[in-house]
Amino acid sequence: MNVTTWLAEPFVILGMPRSGTHYLEALLNQHPEMHSGGELLNTYDENWSNKDRLLLPDRELLAYAYRSLPPIDKNVLRIGCKINEPQFEERPGFFDELAGWPGLRVIFLKRRNTLESLRSLVQARQSGKWLKLRSIHDAAPPPSVRLRIEDCEIYFQKAEQFLSKVRASFAPSNLLVIDYEDLISDTNACLSHVLKFMGLAPLQRVLETAIERQETRPLERSIQNYDELRLHFQDGPYSKFFDDPCQRVEL
C-alpha cells in the first residue's frame, strides 16, 4: 500500500442494472486523478486482482476496494468501485457497511424511463452481449424481447425503493444523482458536474470511451408486447414510461 492510495478519497457508483453505470465508470477512469476498479460484488468482473475477494467479510472487502494500489500511471485522488442493486440482495448487510464508510461520496445513476433499463437487461441476458465496443463491427440490433407485466411491476418498484434507500442513507452533500439521459445528451456538462462534486478541477480535454450504443430503436419496436404493457400501466404511476414512443438510445 502506498501513501497516495491511502489518502485517496473513496466513492461508489450505484444504480440499477443497465442504467449506464459501466459507461460512466469508463469515462471517469479516463481522468488522471480518478480510478474505479469495477463491479466490486460481481464474481465475473476480471478487473480485480483478488479473485477471492468475495470471501472477505464486508468491511475487509470495502477496505480492499478503497485501499488497493491504483494504476501506476495515475496520481489517484479519488478511488472507487461500482455496485448494482441486485448485488446487494446477494450480500445482506453490505449496503449498511457501505453507508457507514467514512467520507464516502456516492454517484447514483438512474434512468428517467426505468422500462428502458429492464428492456436492456432482458436483451443482454438473452443475447449474452453486455457491451458493444467500437472495435467490434456488428450492425445487428439486440433481439426484441417480450416482458411480463409482473416482472415490470417488480422492477419498477425495486428501482424506486433503491433510490429512496440511497437518499435516506447518505447526506445530500455526499450524494449526486444523475439521469442517464443527461449523461448521454450532454456528456461534457454532466462529467463537469461529477468532477465538481468530487472536488476535482475540470479537464481541458474531452473524456471518451470505446463503448458504443447498443439499442437505437424505440421501446415500441424493441419490446414485442409494448402495447399490452402500455394498456396495463396507462392509469397508474408508471404510465410515464409509455408517454413518449420515440425513446432515447442507450448504452
Steps between C-alpha positions, in 0.01 A plus 500: 500500500636844419429844647317627192251214513446536872417869465271452199139582586244220440200507269248252367283492187154356570204425277261244363634258237535646149474858618833616355721440803760312294511784247541761772773300671689461172487876446616581853788257468636719221558771761861501631391553861213251516489121497205264537591134523183350353203310642616413848231237565501344155665157509582520130658847493859441388622848596575402859835332570363314803272236349405374847400844628136401551610259773606801709267642770312812393728757663817329381360487148437874503846562641640293215308709245595840643861424591611300199791621293385726214648484148864608513448767233248691714515736794172376645316738731161325480470121505177310454299203386163423344206307647161426342185451706456119461852440633399640839220243515757224465705638792273609790655760729744633241295811428505602867878452507532715190276771644722519808828533311669829603498781245336294227366692199218336308415545135157354427421454132135450412285487192198723472334213316555187709335288232803561277725363773295182534470454124878531464561255787278234343661557160848453647400184685346346191780594261794471739629834366548752781716757321564623148843641416600716204763243403232235447295566186159345556212680335236257624272649769440317828208255492154634565357366824170415664460627857263362760277750676591363844872531423451862397310579820769340717781676318332841509442469873856387566639798312289742704582330829873489426520872427294579812729282712811672363353848560415403858842348569737771381525870578394723207849650489646152438246389238475595134205364299544504122252417225641268237324703233694813604828308494430394140359828368767728651786282616751780558267708716399194702861396558592854605222476758642169626853639527374802692317265738824307541692817575716465190583764244335467157715367217582692184456189289191290429479164676417214264437127510493216247150394610230552240122509511337162463134585443378778273140388455214644705334286766197434284726324249734321740228364734273252326204553734546875545131579437390241756726655762393852413132413544567328833693793648308786335303604810774455758821671614708320237304633201779760464726229361269469200427868437768548233509227234820648354733370763862600539799289405700322765833344589 
